[in-house]
Amino acid sequence: MTQPTQDPTPQRPAPRGGLSRRQIVRAGLSAAPVVAAVKSNTVLAGDHSCVKPSTFSSLRAANMKVSAQREIKTDYECRSHGYWKNNNAGLERNFKTATQFISTTTGFVANPGSAYAGKSLQQVLEMGGNQYNAALARHVVAAYLTAVAYRNDPTVVMLTTSQCQAIWNNQGVWSPFAGTTWTLAQTMAYFDTVYGPSFL
């Protein structure tokens, strides 16, 4: 009997009753799967809300508060490096161990301190600390794997593979949307809000 070569695409779990903030927050985007109005001054922070960079930027300007009747989507897929260290859902078998971080497959080319030469995606996920931007590398690999698992669908994933490439190849300095350039600190603040500080 032939074994499948790819794990099934991860399924989006159904809500357990009521709407979570992840499901009800949306800004500036059309056709959301779950959209609802939120109460005035609802605070969005540290709850693993998967928002797009443009939404995060506008929320930062409002002190991470969502005003009355504002609709913002926060249920994009954004699985953390902690998840991907031990899961393969939606990926080809052995993709994480067989694919090098710095490669034409991933499109990642930056190699600070030559610390990433020959390392697989799995090995980057398992790196500790933050020497040579290791924390950024872990987050980028997690976002990249999520994009791959969900067929790089921008209506589903928080970041696309090309955005992941821009983030890493410019070491956190990139343009998340037209007219804006983020610093490394801003990029890490975004990941901190999305994944939570315990993932850094």
GROMACS .gro file of C-alpha atoms in nm:
model
  200
    1MET     CA    1   0.000   0.000   0.000
    2THR     CA    2   0.143   0.338  -0.102
    3GLN     CA    3   0.200   0.587   0.176
    4PRO     CA    4   0.082   0.944   0.116
    5THR     CA    5   0.364   1.187   0.047
    6GLN     CA    6   0.196   1.485   0.205
    7ASP     CA    7   0.020   1.539   0.534
    8PRO     CA    8  -0.332   1.675   0.495
    9THR     CA    9  -0.380   2.049   0.495
   10PRO     CA   10  -0.449   2.156   0.852
   11GLN     CA   11  -0.816   2.217   0.916
   12ARG     CA   12  -0.943   2.537   1.071
   13PRO     CA   13  -1.125   2.440   1.392
   14ALA     CA   14  -1.487   2.542   1.436
   15PRO     CA   15  -1.566   2.786   1.716
   16ARG     CA   16  -1.665   2.629   2.046
   17GLY     CA   17  -1.945   2.874   2.112
   18GLY     CA   18  -1.956   3.248   2.071
   19LEU     CA   19  -1.700   3.450   1.882
   20SER     CA   20  -1.342   3.493   1.995
   21ARG     CA   21  -1.150   3.813   1.935
   22ARG     CA   22  -0.950   3.621   1.678
   23GLN     CA   23  -1.270   3.572   1.479
   24ILE     CA   24  -1.420   3.916   1.511
   25VAL     CA   25  -1.143   4.160   1.438
   26ARG     CA   26  -1.104   4.292   1.083
   27ALA     CA   27  -0.989   4.621   0.925
   28GLY     CA   28  -0.956   4.746   0.572
   29LEU     CA   29  -1.008   4.411   0.400
   30SER     CA   30  -1.315   4.272   0.227
   31ALA     CA   31  -1.481   3.930   0.226
   32ALA     CA   32  -1.390   3.798   0.568
   33PRO     CA   33  -1.506   3.450   0.674
   34VAL     CA   34  -1.605   3.575   1.020
   35VAL     CA   35  -1.677   3.941   1.082
   36ALA     CA   36  -1.856   4.115   1.368
   37ALA     CA   37  -1.861   4.447   1.550
   38VAL     CA   38  -1.674   4.477   1.878
   39LYS     CA   39  -1.736   4.688   2.187
   40SER     CA   40  -1.571   5.026   2.223
   41ASN     CA   41  -1.208   5.030   2.334
   42THR     CA   42  -1.158   4.653   2.320
   43VAL     CA   43  -0.786   4.594   2.370
   44LEU     CA   44  -0.605   4.365   2.128
   45ALA     CA   45  -0.273   4.241   2.265
   46GLY     CA   46  -0.097   3.925   2.371
   47ASP     CA   47  -0.378   3.684   2.282
   48HIS     CA   48  -0.228   3.532   1.967
   49SER     CA   49  -0.453   3.738   1.740
   50CYS     CA   50  -0.347   3.670   1.383
   51VAL     CA   51  -0.370   4.006   1.210
   52LYS     CA   52  -0.213   4.133   0.891
   53PRO     CA   53   0.070   4.387   0.922
   54SER     CA   54  -0.152   4.670   0.794
   55THR     CA   55  -0.409   4.600   1.067
   56PHE     CA   56  -0.137   4.579   1.331
   57SER     CA   57   0.000   4.916   1.222
   58SER     CA   58  -0.337   5.088   1.252
   59LEU     CA   59  -0.402   4.923   1.589
   60ARG     CA   60  -0.064   5.042   1.720
   61ALA     CA   61  -0.163   5.395   1.625
   62ALA     CA   62  -0.480   5.348   1.835
   63ASN     CA   63  -0.290   5.203   2.136
   64MET     CA   64  -0.407   4.852   2.041
   65LYS     CA   65  -0.770   4.944   2.101
   66VAL     CA   66  -1.057   4.863   1.868
   67SER     CA   67  -1.325   5.133   1.864
   68ALA     CA   68  -1.700   5.068   1.861
   69GLN     CA   69  -1.840   4.923   1.537
   70ARG     CA   70  -1.495   4.871   1.389
   71GLU     CA   71  -1.454   4.538   1.216
   72ILE     CA   72  -1.115   4.371   1.212
   73LYS     CA   73  -1.025   4.017   1.109
   74THR     CA   74  -0.788   3.823   1.333
   75ASP     CA   75  -0.836   3.462   1.226
   76TYR     CA   76  -0.561   3.438   0.966
   77GLU     CA   77  -0.345   3.129   1.002
   78CYS     CA   78  -0.026   3.207   1.196
   79ARG     CA   79   0.116   2.891   1.350
   80SER     CA   80   0.416   2.956   1.574
   81HIS     CA   81   0.764   2.806   1.556
   82GLY     CA   82   0.669   2.608   1.867
   83TYR     CA   83   0.391   2.444   1.667
   84TRP     CA   84   0.605   2.375   1.361
   85LYS     CA   85   0.888   2.221   1.563
   86ASN     CA   86   0.662   1.921   1.624
   87ASN     CA   87   0.405   1.924   1.342
   88ASN     CA   88   0.399   1.874   0.967
   89ALA     CA   89   0.033   1.925   0.873
   90GLY     CA   90  -0.001   2.041   0.513
   91LEU     CA   91   0.368   1.993   0.430
   92GLU     CA   92   0.535   1.737   0.209
   93ARG     CA   93   0.689   1.457   0.409
   94ASN     CA   94   1.035   1.554   0.542
   95PHE     CA   95   0.999   1.907   0.401
   96LYS     CA   96   1.131   2.073   0.717
   97THR     CA   97   1.434   1.846   0.750
   98ALA     CA   98   1.516   1.816   0.378
   99THR     CA   99   1.482   2.186   0.290
  100GLN     CA  100   1.771   2.417   0.374
  101PHE     CA  101   1.683   2.755   0.522
  102ILE     CA  102   1.921   2.940   0.288
  103SER     CA  103   1.818   2.798  -0.049
  104THR     CA  104   1.646   2.866  -0.380
  105THR     CA  105   1.349   2.666  -0.253
  106THR     CA  106   1.277   2.908   0.030
  107GLY     CA  107   1.412   3.223  -0.134
  108PHE     CA  108   1.601   3.315   0.185
  109VAL     CA  109   1.951   3.448   0.113
  110ALA     CA  110   2.063   3.655   0.414
  111ASN     CA  111   2.313   3.465   0.628
  112PRO     CA  112   2.434   3.686   0.914
  113GLY     CA  113   2.754   3.557   1.068
  114SER     CA  114   2.730   3.255   0.834
  115ALA     CA  115   2.519   3.108   1.117
  116TYR     CA  116   2.259   2.955   0.885
  117ALA     CA  117   2.478   2.785   0.624
  118GLY     CA  118   2.364   2.425   0.577
  119LYS     CA  119   2.087   2.448   0.837
  120SER     CA  120   1.750   2.293   0.759
  121LEU     CA  121   1.421   2.464   0.837
  122GLN     CA  122   1.382   2.224   1.129
  123GLN     CA  123   1.723   2.319   1.269
  124VAL     CA  124   1.635   2.688   1.253
  125LEU     CA  125   1.311   2.620   1.440
  126GLU     CA  126   1.516   2.453   1.713
  127MET     CA  127   1.767   2.735   1.752
  128GLY     CA  128   1.764   2.919   2.086
  129GLY     CA  129   1.851   3.272   2.186
  130ASN     CA  130   1.882   3.562   1.947
  131GLN     CA  131   2.238   3.561   1.819
  132TYR     CA  132   2.245   3.657   1.450
  133ASN     CA  133   1.872   3.736   1.464
  134ALA     CA  134   1.776   3.380   1.555
  135ALA     CA  135   1.443   3.495   1.704
  136LEU     CA  136   1.354   3.662   1.375
  137ALA     CA  137   1.463   3.350   1.185
  138ARG     CA  138   1.235   3.126   1.394
  139HIS     CA  139   0.937   3.354   1.340
  140VAL     CA  140   1.004   3.383   0.967
  141VAL     CA  141   1.036   3.006   0.927
  142ALA     CA  142   0.708   2.958   1.115
  143ALA     CA  143   0.529   3.211   0.894
  144TYR     CA  144   0.687   3.058   0.581
  145LEU     CA  145   0.579   2.705   0.675
  146THR     CA  146   0.227   2.826   0.749
  147ALA     CA  147   0.214   2.990   0.406
  148VAL     CA  148   0.339   2.671   0.239
  149ALA     CA  149   0.091   2.455   0.432
  150TYR     CA  150  -0.200   2.676   0.325
  151ARG     CA  151  -0.092   2.701  -0.040
  152ASN     CA  152   0.029   3.059   0.006
  153ASP     CA  153  -0.330   3.186   0.000
  154PRO     CA  154  -0.324   3.554   0.108
  155THR     CA  155  -0.688   3.535   0.215
  156VAL     CA  156  -0.595   3.262   0.467
  157VAL     CA  157  -0.238   3.321   0.585
  158MET     CA  158  -0.104   3.611   0.789
  159LEU     CA  159   0.211   3.645   0.575
  160THR     CA  160   0.285   3.511   0.227
  161THR     CA  161   0.612   3.344   0.130
  162SER     CA  162   0.726   3.659  -0.055
  163GLN     CA  163   0.663   3.868   0.258
  164CYS     CA  164   0.863   3.618   0.463
  165GLN     CA  165   1.149   3.650   0.213
  166ALA     CA  166   1.137   4.030   0.231
  167ILE     CA  167   1.143   4.022   0.610
  168TRP     CA  168   1.438   3.784   0.640
  169ASN     CA  169   1.646   3.901   0.346
  170ASN     CA  170   1.636   4.258   0.480
  171GLN     CA  171   1.681   4.145   0.841
  172GLY     CA  172   1.346   4.272   0.961
  173VAL     CA  173   1.352   4.600   0.767
  174TRP     CA  174   1.077   4.575   0.506
  175SER     CA  175   0.766   4.738   0.364
  176PRO     CA  176   0.454   4.560   0.494
  177PHE     CA  177   0.230   4.781   0.280
  178ALA     CA  178   0.270   5.075   0.040
  179GLY     CA  179   0.427   5.386   0.188
  180THR     CA  180   0.550   5.222   0.509
  181THR     CA  181   0.884   5.074   0.610
  182TRP     CA  182   0.923   4.883   0.935
  183THR     CA  183   1.243   4.853   1.136
  184LEU     CA  184   1.358   4.527   1.290
  185ALA     CA  185   1.215   4.643   1.624
  186GLN     CA  186   0.874   4.708   1.468
  187THR     CA  187   0.878   4.372   1.293
  188MET     CA  188   0.962   4.192   1.617
  189ALA     CA  189   0.689   4.388   1.799
  190TYR     CA  190   0.446   4.257   1.537
  191PHE     CA  191   0.555   3.898   1.591
  192ASP     CA  192   0.543   3.952   1.967
  193THR     CA  193   0.178   4.060   1.944
  194VAL     CA  194   0.082   3.780   1.709
  195TYR     CA  195   0.262   3.492   1.879
  196GLY     CA  196   0.291   3.629   2.232
  197PRO     CA  197   0.613   3.716   2.419
  198SER     CA  198   0.660   3.358   2.538
  199PHE     CA  199   0.742   3.260   2.180
  200LEU     CA  200   1.036   3.501   2.143
   0.00000   0.00000   0.00000
